[in-house]
Structures are given as structure tokens and as C-alpha cells.
Amino acid sequence: MATCSRIGGGGHSMDKSITLPPDEIFRNLENAKRFAIDIGGSLTKLAYYSTVQHKVAKVRSFDHTGKETEDEPLYEISVQEEITARLHFIKFENAYIETCLDFVKDHLVNTETKVIKATGGGAHKFKDLLEKKLKLKVDKEDEMSCLIKGCNFVLKNIPHEAFVYVKHAEPEFRFQTTHPDIFPYLLINIGSGVSIVKVESEDKFERIGGSSIGGGTFWGLGALLTKTKRFDELLQLASRGQHTSVDMLVKDIYGGAYGSLGLTGDLIASSFGKSATADKEFSKEDMAKSLLHMISNDIGQLACLYARLHNLSRVYFGGFFIRGHPVTMHTITYSINFFTKGEVQALFLRHEGYLGAIGAFLKGAEEDNPNQYSWGENYAGSSGLMSVSPDMFPMQRTRSGTFDMLEMDRLERQLVNLPLLLDSSSYIPDTVDLTEDAMAREYWLSCFEEALDGVVKRAVVSQPDLQDARERAEKFRLKYRHKLQTLRHQPCAYGSLTVRSLLDTREHCLNEFNFPDPYSQIKQRENDLALRYFQKVVRSVEMLNWEDRQFALVKGLLAGNMFDWGAKAVSDVLETDPTFGFDEAKQQLQERPWLVDSYSKWIERLKGPPHKCALFFIDNSGIDIILGVFPLVRELLCRGTEVVLASNSGPALNDVTYNELQILTERIAAMDSVIHSGITKERLILVQSGSSSPCLDLSRLDKGLATLVRERHTDLVVIEGMGRAIHTNYYAVLRCESLKLAVIKNSWLAERLGGKIYSVVFKYEQPAK
């Protein structure tokens, strides 16, 4: 542990201290390669790029040539070390800059660059300190171009980056789906003054206006009026104030509303108007509130005028004036709504405070071309939204001192939209937003907390030969439980809270403590077992007439989907009853009519011409993929339909991964001429989805998959499983036919949908003509 003492002038230079746990704040610092820094009036944002060494699970097929393979596993599993790239962004108060730089210097082993990119108003002020402490040359970058670069980066890589603020709503934060083409947009940067920038492309932007009345005006006049010198204290005063004591309203002049002009009675007619005539003292709180309204309304009106002048509907607000303070966001939002009559929304950014640092870093990293990759927020290492607002979340502030963090991992594959989405700009992956549904939120948070012991146990069992497995598993437990506790108090901490985000956070935390694939051995065992029954299942289906065969194939697919270790009701059965198999799963299925039942419509469609190409997003290993999916794939191939099987790029629960799928398909092809022919003639193609999640976001898929979908003229999408077809994509609208099917293996969810556990969803949809 390292202690940073506050640096300041006078006799109080050591009156405040904070504790820095190196593994929590300056993570992977010893592997830092490149630095950037953004120093504002009160906050410093430090950015660095590091390499992260972590364990990954790999599978490799055994060479069974000429050997008896009855008792040998299908493939071997190994855990290997892999190095990936990570971006770290840390925000702290300027008061701690010197000691924090000392900390960085003491723990910095090696850096490839001798230059630190710097931006912000304080970059010149602290230039000598930076060069002295870090022994790096300071290269100052233009503040506005850094802001734009940073803004483009977060909008492209963090799906729930932008939000609107609705003061009296539950939740207050309403996250927006980022349009795949983020340009053009208007950025209103409110620092000491206001800059209004039109952004048209990655490198094309123009300052089209501004104002000298901005955050500095609020701070300066506020200090004169209230004698309060700290910006945050001034905002806190404003949050407790009543502006109507100071401002003159329309009703104060006319006795009510001014209907002929469309003015309501409570509209401000004159900011500070009452102070000229009223013979009384005004409270600091009321004056601060009036001042905040005056400046926010002025900025809002300017923003609206420029948005209309340039025909722009996306308007983002940033700068130190915003900084996630609810009272500021509310006044800006109110102003925008009033002046545009709701036609333009005020959009704020979760990571607004990091834009300059991100942009400065990107300028120093152009040789690595970060923009050619896709990046993802690492929930395990990032602080949540509002975590440093002392008046809002004191518990969270105590946890992290005055520090706030964002971490982003470089993804192996470039991610893009599925071209088959009808309207990618309105696509929302998640079926239920838990930030808006309090009952569902409480259920799922409790559900994940209750499942934690089982996950910890599974993680330890998966690494029997590693002595520190139990210790790491306990660290995982603490980390993930803390995340769940944070989300109880701050459901919007990482954007919209969903079942998908809870699952992904758990996967991130498992990876953080080197449990890359806790279900690898279970998957191996179940794959080996299911392969033994593949030919028997195929023969039994082929004996049926056409109509009975179609139903048997669908029922087999649904029964296979029962084998889901992510569903507690099923995992309990699989743990305690080793005889539970494919036939037993079929018996558990709901009888028709199903909870959602489009089967008759599907059969009628199958009587018509074959589909050109089916894209099939598969789910679980073992019985699901081998005895459920592949028999249906055979049928589609026999009908003349090409098939693209899309599997996870990385592990999640017992979902089949791309490497595992390759081995399974090779083994099945050796047993089955239809599958063998499909592979040989490239009519059956295996692809990575780009995901490592039990759920599915169709706006972030592997670019190669998207290209293949276009080239093959895909006209059918099959989405299987509770995570991919129920928790996500249930309402996804595609421009081609789609089949979404799953077994509901959670009693609470089944009842909410109007059914019982093991109810069936079979949702076949055709595009509107």
C-alpha cells in the first residue's frame, strides 16, 4: 500500500491523506508503454497503455489416427499465458498530482516512449513537474482536437456512453443507443467559457461558435455572491437553493401565464430580477441556484440555435461545468427542452471527464493505430458513473478515495453491426432494462448473489493443480460481490443495467483472477459423451416422415438447449442426477401449444423453397450443439440451404467456443457424409461471433461474420438459447426471416412471461413487406 499526502501551500500541506492500493488504482503500471495526461483546473486525468498478461483456455485436438479412441477424450485442454493490450484512465484531484507522479515514477519499470502527451489548461503549469518526476519530455497537444478524438473514441467503443438526464424519473439516467455512424454531431464544451464544435468525421471538425459566459462565469460570479471559493461547494449550494426567491418570473409581472405568447407563469422573465427591488438579504443557496439557471439557460439557447442552424439533432455536452453533477445536467436539459420544444435532446457522456486524456493518448499512439481495433470497457477495473460525486454517493467515494478509473481492453476482432438488422440505429440488444424495472432488478441482483458460491466452487474445481486457486476464487468473490452491491445503489453505474451486463461483469471478474474457462472440463466431458449418440439420433430422425421429422428436429433442438449450466434449476439437476440425458430433457419440455408458438407458421414456410443461407447463433456445448443443432443443420443442408454456424470467440459459462466447434465439426464430419460434404464444398461454414458473452449483441459482431453474411445473401437467422434469444434479441427486428427459440429455465422469468419452468419460446418472424 502506498500513501499519497496532499500537497498544498501554507501550514496545511499535509492535512489530508489518501491511501492508494497499487493493484486497484495504478494497475499494470510496471507494463506501461505510453503515457498521456490532461490537466484541468482542478482534476488531472492520467492515461497509459499497458500490456496485460493473463491466462486463456486453449483446446487442441488429439491425433486419433490409427488409435482406439473409445476412452480417450476428444481434445486436450491447456491454460496458456497470453498478452493483450489495455488502456487505463485515472482521474484525481490536482492536489494529489505531485505525490501520484512520484508513485508512478517509483513503480515504472520501463516505457517504450520518452515523451508524454499533455493537454488541458494545466499542462503548461505542470510541465516542469512532469518532466522532473517522470523523466519524460512533455509534448503539448491542442485541447480541442484531443476532446474531439476522445469523444469519437468513446462513442464508437462504449455502447451505453451517452445518456439523457431526467431529474424526477426512475432512473434519472436514460442511456441512448449509439448510432453506428456517430457523425455529424455538435459538441458543447463548457469550460471557463463555451466552445461549440461541429464534428463531421474522425478528422474534420470546426468551432462554429461559443460564448465567454460559461463555467468560469458561474464560478467567478458565484464566488463574489456567496464568498464560496470551491466550485463543487458552489454547486452544492445551488442544489439546495430556490431560484424563485431571486429571479423574477412571468407571473410576477403579469400575475399569471402570458397565454398569447405561450409563456407559462413559472418561466424566468428576468434572472436576478427581484434583487433590484426586494429590500432583503438573499441566501447563498438561492443566489447560486439563480446564477446556475441563468448561465445554463444562456448555454442551452446558444446550443439550440447552432443545432438548428446546422441541422444537427445530436448535441453532446461536456466540460468541467458538467462533471456529472445532477443539478447542472438538469438545468441544461430543461433549457434545451424549452427552447427546442423537445425536438433536440441534451446528451451527456458517462466518461466525459476522460475525453481530453483519451484524445491526447490517441495522438501519441498513432503508430499503433488504436482506431483499427475495437475496444471494450472492462467492468472489473472501472469505477461506475457518479462514483466521485461526494454529495451523491459518499459510500463509493470512500471506497476509491478521490480516484476514478476507466479501463478498456483491446478486442481481438473488429466489431461491427449485423447487416441484417432492419434499423441498426434503433436496435437495443436487451429485452429488459433493469434500471427501469425495480422488481426485476432486485430479483436478478439477488439471483446472481445467491449463485456466487456455486461459481466460486466451480472456479476452484476447474484448477485442481493450482495451489492458489482457492485464494484467487475468494478474491473474485469479493470483487464481484462488491460490483453487485454498487449496482444496488447505483443501477446506472455502467450504463443500462441488464442481465447481459451482470453476466459480462462476472466474466470480466473471473478473467481478472485468471479463471478463463471454469467450465472447460465439463464441456469436454459432455462433448465426448454426446458424440457417442450422434449417429443414433440422426438415424432415429431419418426414419420419420417429413412432417414428423421437422417436429422431432425442433424438439431435439429445444431439449438440447436444456443443458445450460448457467441456469441454476438445470445445473442443480446436472450436478445431482448423472442419468439425466437427452430423452429425459425431451420429457421435461412443455407440450404444445408452447408459451410462444409460431411452429405452424414455420412448417408452412418449410413447404416452400429452401432458404439461400441460414446464419445460426449457437449456444451450449455437449448435447445442445451435437444432438440438438447438428441434426437440424443436416436437414437445412439437405434442403439446399447453406449454413453459417456462429459461435463465441471466447469462453462464457458452458457455451461452445469457436475452437471447440472446429474440433466437434471435424469429428462429426468423419461420421456423417452430409456434414462432411457441407464442409468440403464450403456450404457449411464456421465463424466467430466476436463475443465472449452468454448473451448476444448484434451491433458488436465480428467484421468477418458481417462480410460473410453479405456475400452469402443470408435470408434466415436462427438465434438459440435463453441468453441470446430471451434476455437479448427477443424484440430485435431483422430484414430477413428469423427464428428465436429457447427453453425458459428460470421459474421467476417463466412466471413473468405467463408460463412455468421449462416453457418453450418458438418465435418465427418474417420481415414486413
mmCIF file of C-alpha atoms in Angstrom, residues 491-688:
data_model
loop_
_atom_site.group_PDB
_atom_site.id
_atom_site.type_symbol
_atom_site.label_atom_id
_atom_site.label_comp_id
_atom_site.label_asym_id
_atom_site.label_seq_id
_atom_site.Cartn_x
_atom_site.Cartn_y
_atom_site.Cartn_z
ATOM 1 C CA PRO A 491 -28.024 0.787 -11.092
ATOM 2 C CA CYS A 492 -26.757 3.133 -13.833
ATOM 3 C CA ALA A 493 -23.093 2.839 -12.850
ATOM 4 C CA TYR A 494 -22.089 1.093 -16.097
ATOM 5 C CA GLY A 495 -24.913 2.202 -18.358
ATOM 6 C CA SER A 496 -28.219 0.378 -18.557
ATOM 7 C CA LEU A 497 -28.241 -2.491 -16.081
ATOM 8 C CA THR A 498 -29.277 -5.731 -17.769
ATOM 9 C CA VAL A 499 -28.926 -9.477 -17.293
ATOM 10 C CA ARG A 500 -26.311 -9.289 -20.058
ATOM 11 C CA SER A 501 -24.213 -6.694 -18.203
ATOM 12 C CA LEU A 502 -24.427 -8.734 -14.969
ATOM 13 C CA LEU A 503 -23.194 -11.828 -16.817
ATOM 14 C CA ASP A 504 -20.452 -9.905 -18.608
ATOM 15 C CA THR A 505 -19.269 -8.284 -15.372
ATOM 16 C CA ARG A 506 -18.995 -11.725 -13.814
ATOM 17 C CA GLU A 507 -16.939 -12.982 -16.775
ATOM 18 C CA HIS A 508 -14.655 -9.920 -16.542
ATOM 19 C CA CYS A 509 -14.100 -10.552 -12.824
ATOM 20 C CA LEU A 510 -13.366 -14.255 -13.407
ATOM 21 C CA ASN A 511 -10.795 -13.343 -16.052
ATOM 22 C CA GLU A 512 -9.305 -10.744 -13.724
ATOM 23 C CA PHE A 513 -8.334 -13.535 -11.319
ATOM 24 C CA ASN A 514 -7.225 -15.973 -14.005
ATOM 25 C CA PHE A 515 -10.246 -18.224 -14.304
ATOM 26 C CA PRO A 516 -10.572 -18.034 -18.092
ATOM 27 C CA ASP A 517 -12.877 -21.037 -18.572
ATOM 28 C CA PRO A 518 -14.193 -22.670 -15.367
ATOM 29 C CA TYR A 519 -16.477 -24.970 -17.401
ATOM 30 C CA SER A 520 -13.802 -26.286 -19.788
ATOM 31 C CA GLN A 521 -13.670 -29.784 -18.285
ATOM 32 C CA ILE A 522 -17.459 -30.053 -18.059
ATOM 33 C CA LYS A 523 -17.695 -29.084 -21.740
ATOM 34 C CA GLN A 524 -15.040 -31.616 -22.690
ATOM 35 C CA ARG A 525 -16.820 -34.417 -20.840
ATOM 36 C CA GLU A 526 -20.265 -33.564 -22.244
ATOM 37 C CA ASN A 527 -18.923 -33.220 -25.798
ATOM 38 C CA ASP A 528 -17.270 -36.644 -25.578
ATOM 39 C CA LEU A 529 -20.471 -38.223 -24.284
ATOM 40 C CA ALA A 530 -22.832 -36.569 -26.791
ATOM 41 C CA LEU A 531 -20.714 -37.596 -29.779
ATOM 42 C CA ARG A 532 -21.347 -41.253 -28.959
ATOM 43 C CA TYR A 533 -25.081 -40.776 -29.524
ATOM 44 C CA PHE A 534 -24.954 -38.537 -32.611
ATOM 45 C CA GLN A 535 -25.416 -41.265 -35.239
ATOM 46 C CA LYS A 536 -28.189 -42.919 -33.254
ATOM 47 C CA VAL A 537 -30.114 -39.624 -33.009
ATOM 48 C CA VAL A 538 -29.667 -38.953 -36.745
ATOM 49 C CA ARG A 539 -30.874 -42.461 -37.680
ATOM 50 C CA SER A 540 -33.947 -42.162 -35.463
ATOM 51 C CA VAL A 541 -34.879 -38.835 -37.069
ATOM 52 C CA GLU A 542 -34.316 -40.061 -40.638
ATOM 53 C CA MET A 543 -36.809 -42.892 -40.126
ATOM 54 C CA LEU A 544 -39.677 -40.399 -39.666
ATOM 55 C CA ASN A 545 -41.882 -38.911 -42.372
ATOM 56 C CA TRP A 546 -41.179 -35.325 -43.394
ATOM 57 C CA GLU A 547 -43.623 -33.554 -41.056
ATOM 58 C CA ASP A 548 -42.779 -35.700 -38.015
ATOM 59 C CA ARG A 549 -39.086 -35.243 -38.783
ATOM 60 C CA GLN A 550 -39.357 -31.445 -38.683
ATOM 61 C CA PHE A 551 -41.054 -31.577 -35.292
ATOM 62 C CA ALA A 552 -38.519 -34.080 -33.947
ATOM 63 C CA LEU A 553 -35.660 -31.817 -35.066
ATOM 64 C CA VAL A 554 -37.160 -28.775 -33.345
ATOM 65 C CA LYS A 555 -37.955 -30.754 -30.213
ATOM 66 C CA GLY A 556 -34.392 -32.091 -30.207
ATOM 67 C CA LEU A 557 -33.007 -28.584 -30.518
ATOM 68 C CA LEU A 558 -35.149 -27.410 -27.601
ATOM 69 C CA ALA A 559 -34.203 -30.444 -25.483
ATOM 70 C CA GLY A 560 -30.533 -29.784 -26.201
ATOM 71 C CA ASN A 561 -30.964 -26.216 -25.006
ATOM 72 C CA MET A 562 -31.941 -27.585 -21.577
ATOM 73 C CA PHE A 563 -28.296 -28.423 -20.893
ATOM 74 C CA ASP A 564 -27.320 -24.993 -19.657
ATOM 75 C CA TRP A 565 -25.007 -24.704 -16.650
ATOM 76 C CA GLY A 566 -25.858 -21.026 -16.449
ATOM 77 C CA ALA A 567 -29.407 -21.862 -15.301
ATOM 78 C CA LYS A 568 -29.467 -22.835 -11.625
ATOM 79 C CA ALA A 569 -32.530 -25.090 -11.921
ATOM 80 C CA VAL A 570 -30.746 -27.119 -14.607
ATOM 81 C CA SER A 571 -27.260 -27.057 -13.077
ATOM 82 C CA ASP A 572 -28.706 -28.440 -9.824
ATOM 83 C CA VAL A 573 -30.171 -31.375 -11.783
ATOM 84 C CA LEU A 574 -26.954 -31.956 -13.745
ATOM 85 C CA GLU A 575 -24.908 -31.899 -10.525
ATOM 86 C CA THR A 576 -27.112 -34.405 -8.674
ATOM 87 C CA ASP A 577 -28.528 -36.686 -11.389
ATOM 88 C CA PRO A 578 -25.882 -38.175 -13.717
ATOM 89 C CA THR A 579 -28.578 -40.163 -15.573
ATOM 90 C CA PHE A 580 -30.356 -37.017 -16.802
ATOM 91 C CA GLY A 581 -29.931 -37.072 -20.580
ATOM 92 C CA PHE A 582 -31.391 -36.167 -23.951
ATOM 93 C CA ASP A 583 -34.551 -38.274 -23.587
ATOM 94 C CA GLU A 584 -35.183 -37.003 -20.053
ATOM 95 C CA ALA A 585 -34.846 -33.421 -21.299
ATOM 96 C CA LYS A 586 -37.462 -34.044 -24.003
ATOM 97 C CA GLN A 587 -39.889 -35.272 -21.366
ATOM 98 C CA GLN A 588 -39.435 -32.076 -19.322
ATOM 99 C CA LEU A 589 -40.375 -29.833 -22.242
ATOM 100 C CA GLN A 590 -43.727 -28.060 -22.259
ATOM 101 C CA GLU A 591 -46.283 -29.724 -24.521
ATOM 102 C CA ARG A 592 -47.708 -27.704 -27.392
ATOM 103 C CA PRO A 593 -49.159 -25.159 -27.579
ATOM 104 C CA TRP A 594 -45.971 -23.555 -26.312
ATOM 105 C CA LEU A 595 -45.714 -20.296 -24.396
ATOM 106 C CA VAL A 596 -44.786 -18.568 -27.668
ATOM 107 C CA ASP A 597 -45.699 -20.802 -30.569
ATOM 108 C CA SER A 598 -45.113 -19.959 -34.237
ATOM 109 C CA TYR A 599 -44.325 -23.540 -35.151
ATOM 110 C CA SER A 600 -47.260 -23.966 -37.576
ATOM 111 C CA LYS A 601 -46.154 -20.851 -39.432
ATOM 112 C CA TRP A 602 -42.596 -22.240 -39.597
ATOM 113 C CA ILE A 603 -43.777 -25.575 -41.047
ATOM 114 C CA GLU A 604 -45.763 -23.805 -43.754
ATOM 115 C CA ARG A 605 -42.643 -21.824 -44.674
ATOM 116 C CA LEU A 606 -40.585 -25.028 -44.922
ATOM 117 C CA LYS A 607 -43.025 -26.359 -47.505
ATOM 118 C CA GLY A 608 -41.871 -23.536 -49.770
ATOM 119 C CA PRO A 609 -38.492 -23.013 -51.459
ATOM 120 C CA PRO A 610 -35.331 -23.519 -49.381
ATOM 121 C CA HIS A 611 -33.565 -20.593 -47.785
ATOM 122 C CA LYS A 612 -30.440 -19.412 -49.527
ATOM 123 C CA CYS A 613 -28.294 -19.228 -46.383
ATOM 124 C CA ALA A 614 -29.025 -19.610 -42.654
ATOM 125 C CA LEU A 615 -26.953 -17.824 -40.010
ATOM 126 C CA PHE A 616 -27.179 -19.888 -36.809
ATOM 127 C CA PHE A 617 -26.040 -18.386 -33.480
ATOM 128 C CA ILE A 618 -25.375 -21.453 -31.347
ATOM 129 C CA ASP A 619 -25.406 -21.793 -27.571
ATOM 130 C CA ASN A 620 -24.208 -24.616 -25.299
ATOM 131 C CA SER A 621 -21.617 -27.346 -25.694
ATOM 132 C CA GLY A 622 -22.399 -31.046 -25.429
ATOM 133 C CA ILE A 623 -25.923 -32.290 -26.122
ATOM 134 C CA ASP A 624 -27.114 -28.854 -27.264
ATOM 135 C CA ILE A 625 -24.701 -28.401 -30.170
ATOM 136 C CA ILE A 626 -24.161 -32.093 -31.045
ATOM 137 C CA LEU A 627 -27.592 -33.694 -30.646
ATOM 138 C CA GLY A 628 -29.715 -30.550 -30.997
ATOM 139 C CA VAL A 629 -28.100 -28.202 -33.514
ATOM 140 C CA PHE A 630 -26.240 -30.516 -35.907
ATOM 141 C CA PRO A 631 -29.254 -32.698 -36.836
ATOM 142 C CA LEU A 632 -31.121 -29.516 -37.800
ATOM 143 C CA VAL A 633 -28.073 -28.273 -39.702
ATOM 144 C CA ARG A 634 -28.069 -31.566 -41.656
ATOM 145 C CA GLU A 635 -31.708 -31.034 -42.582
ATOM 146 C CA LEU A 636 -31.055 -27.494 -43.805
ATOM 147 C CA LEU A 637 -28.095 -28.665 -45.894
ATOM 148 C CA CYS A 638 -30.181 -31.449 -47.407
ATOM 149 C CA ARG A 639 -32.819 -28.872 -48.337
ATOM 150 C CA GLY A 640 -30.199 -26.914 -50.280
ATOM 151 C CA THR A 641 -29.597 -24.193 -47.659
ATOM 152 C CA GLU A 642 -26.084 -23.080 -46.876
ATOM 153 C CA VAL A 643 -25.394 -22.794 -43.131
ATOM 154 C CA VAL A 644 -23.115 -20.414 -41.214
ATOM 155 C CA LEU A 645 -22.555 -21.552 -37.619
ATOM 156 C CA ALA A 646 -21.545 -18.615 -35.394
ATOM 157 C CA SER A 647 -20.021 -19.435 -32.016
ATOM 158 C CA ASN A 648 -18.377 -17.428 -29.260
ATOM 159 C CA SER A 649 -14.812 -16.285 -29.836
ATOM 160 C CA GLY A 650 -14.025 -16.783 -26.145
ATOM 161 C CA PRO A 651 -15.492 -18.854 -23.315
ATOM 162 C CA ALA A 652 -18.559 -17.962 -21.258
ATOM 163 C CA LEU A 653 -20.271 -20.492 -18.989
ATOM 164 C CA ASN A 654 -20.624 -23.769 -20.943
ATOM 165 C CA ASP A 655 -21.171 -22.092 -24.319
ATOM 166 C CA VAL A 656 -19.301 -23.694 -27.176
ATOM 167 C CA THR A 657 -16.330 -21.672 -28.413
ATOM 168 C CA TYR A 658 -15.049 -21.372 -31.965
ATOM 169 C CA ASN A 659 -12.016 -23.602 -31.329
ATOM 170 C CA GLU A 660 -14.195 -26.272 -29.711
ATOM 171 C CA LEU A 661 -16.708 -26.051 -32.563
ATOM 172 C CA GLN A 662 -13.966 -26.670 -35.128
ATOM 173 C CA ILE A 663 -12.934 -29.892 -33.381
ATOM 174 C CA LEU A 664 -16.525 -31.075 -32.901
ATOM 175 C CA THR A 665 -17.411 -30.411 -36.538
ATOM 176 C CA GLU A 666 -14.337 -32.268 -37.753
ATOM 177 C CA ARG A 667 -15.301 -35.298 -35.644
ATOM 178 C CA ILE A 668 -18.955 -35.212 -36.743
ATOM 179 C CA ALA A 669 -17.914 -34.848 -40.403
ATOM 180 C CA ALA A 670 -15.903 -38.068 -40.023
ATOM 181 C CA MET A 671 -19.139 -39.827 -39.003
ATOM 182 C CA ASP A 672 -21.647 -38.126 -41.298
ATOM 183 C CA SER A 673 -21.455 -37.688 -45.078
ATOM 184 C CA VAL A 674 -23.867 -34.707 -45.148
ATOM 185 C CA ILE A 675 -21.763 -32.685 -42.712
ATOM 186 C CA HIS A 676 -18.566 -33.810 -44.456
ATOM 187 C CA SER A 677 -19.890 -32.698 -47.829
ATOM 188 C CA GLY A 678 -21.057 -29.380 -46.379
ATOM 189 C CA ILE A 679 -17.613 -28.623 -45.007
ATOM 190 C CA THR A 680 -15.778 -29.835 -48.128
ATOM 191 C CA LYS A 681 -17.951 -27.798 -50.507
ATOM 192 C CA GLU A 682 -17.970 -24.776 -48.187
ATOM 193 C CA ARG A 683 -21.719 -24.933 -47.772
ATOM 194 C CA LEU A 684 -21.252 -25.307 -44.009
ATOM 195 C CA ILE A 685 -19.034 -22.553 -42.628
ATOM 196 C CA LEU A 686 -17.853 -21.970 -39.082
ATOM 197 C CA VAL A 687 -17.276 -18.386 -37.903
ATOM 198 C CA GLN A 688 -16.522 -16.488 -34.725
#
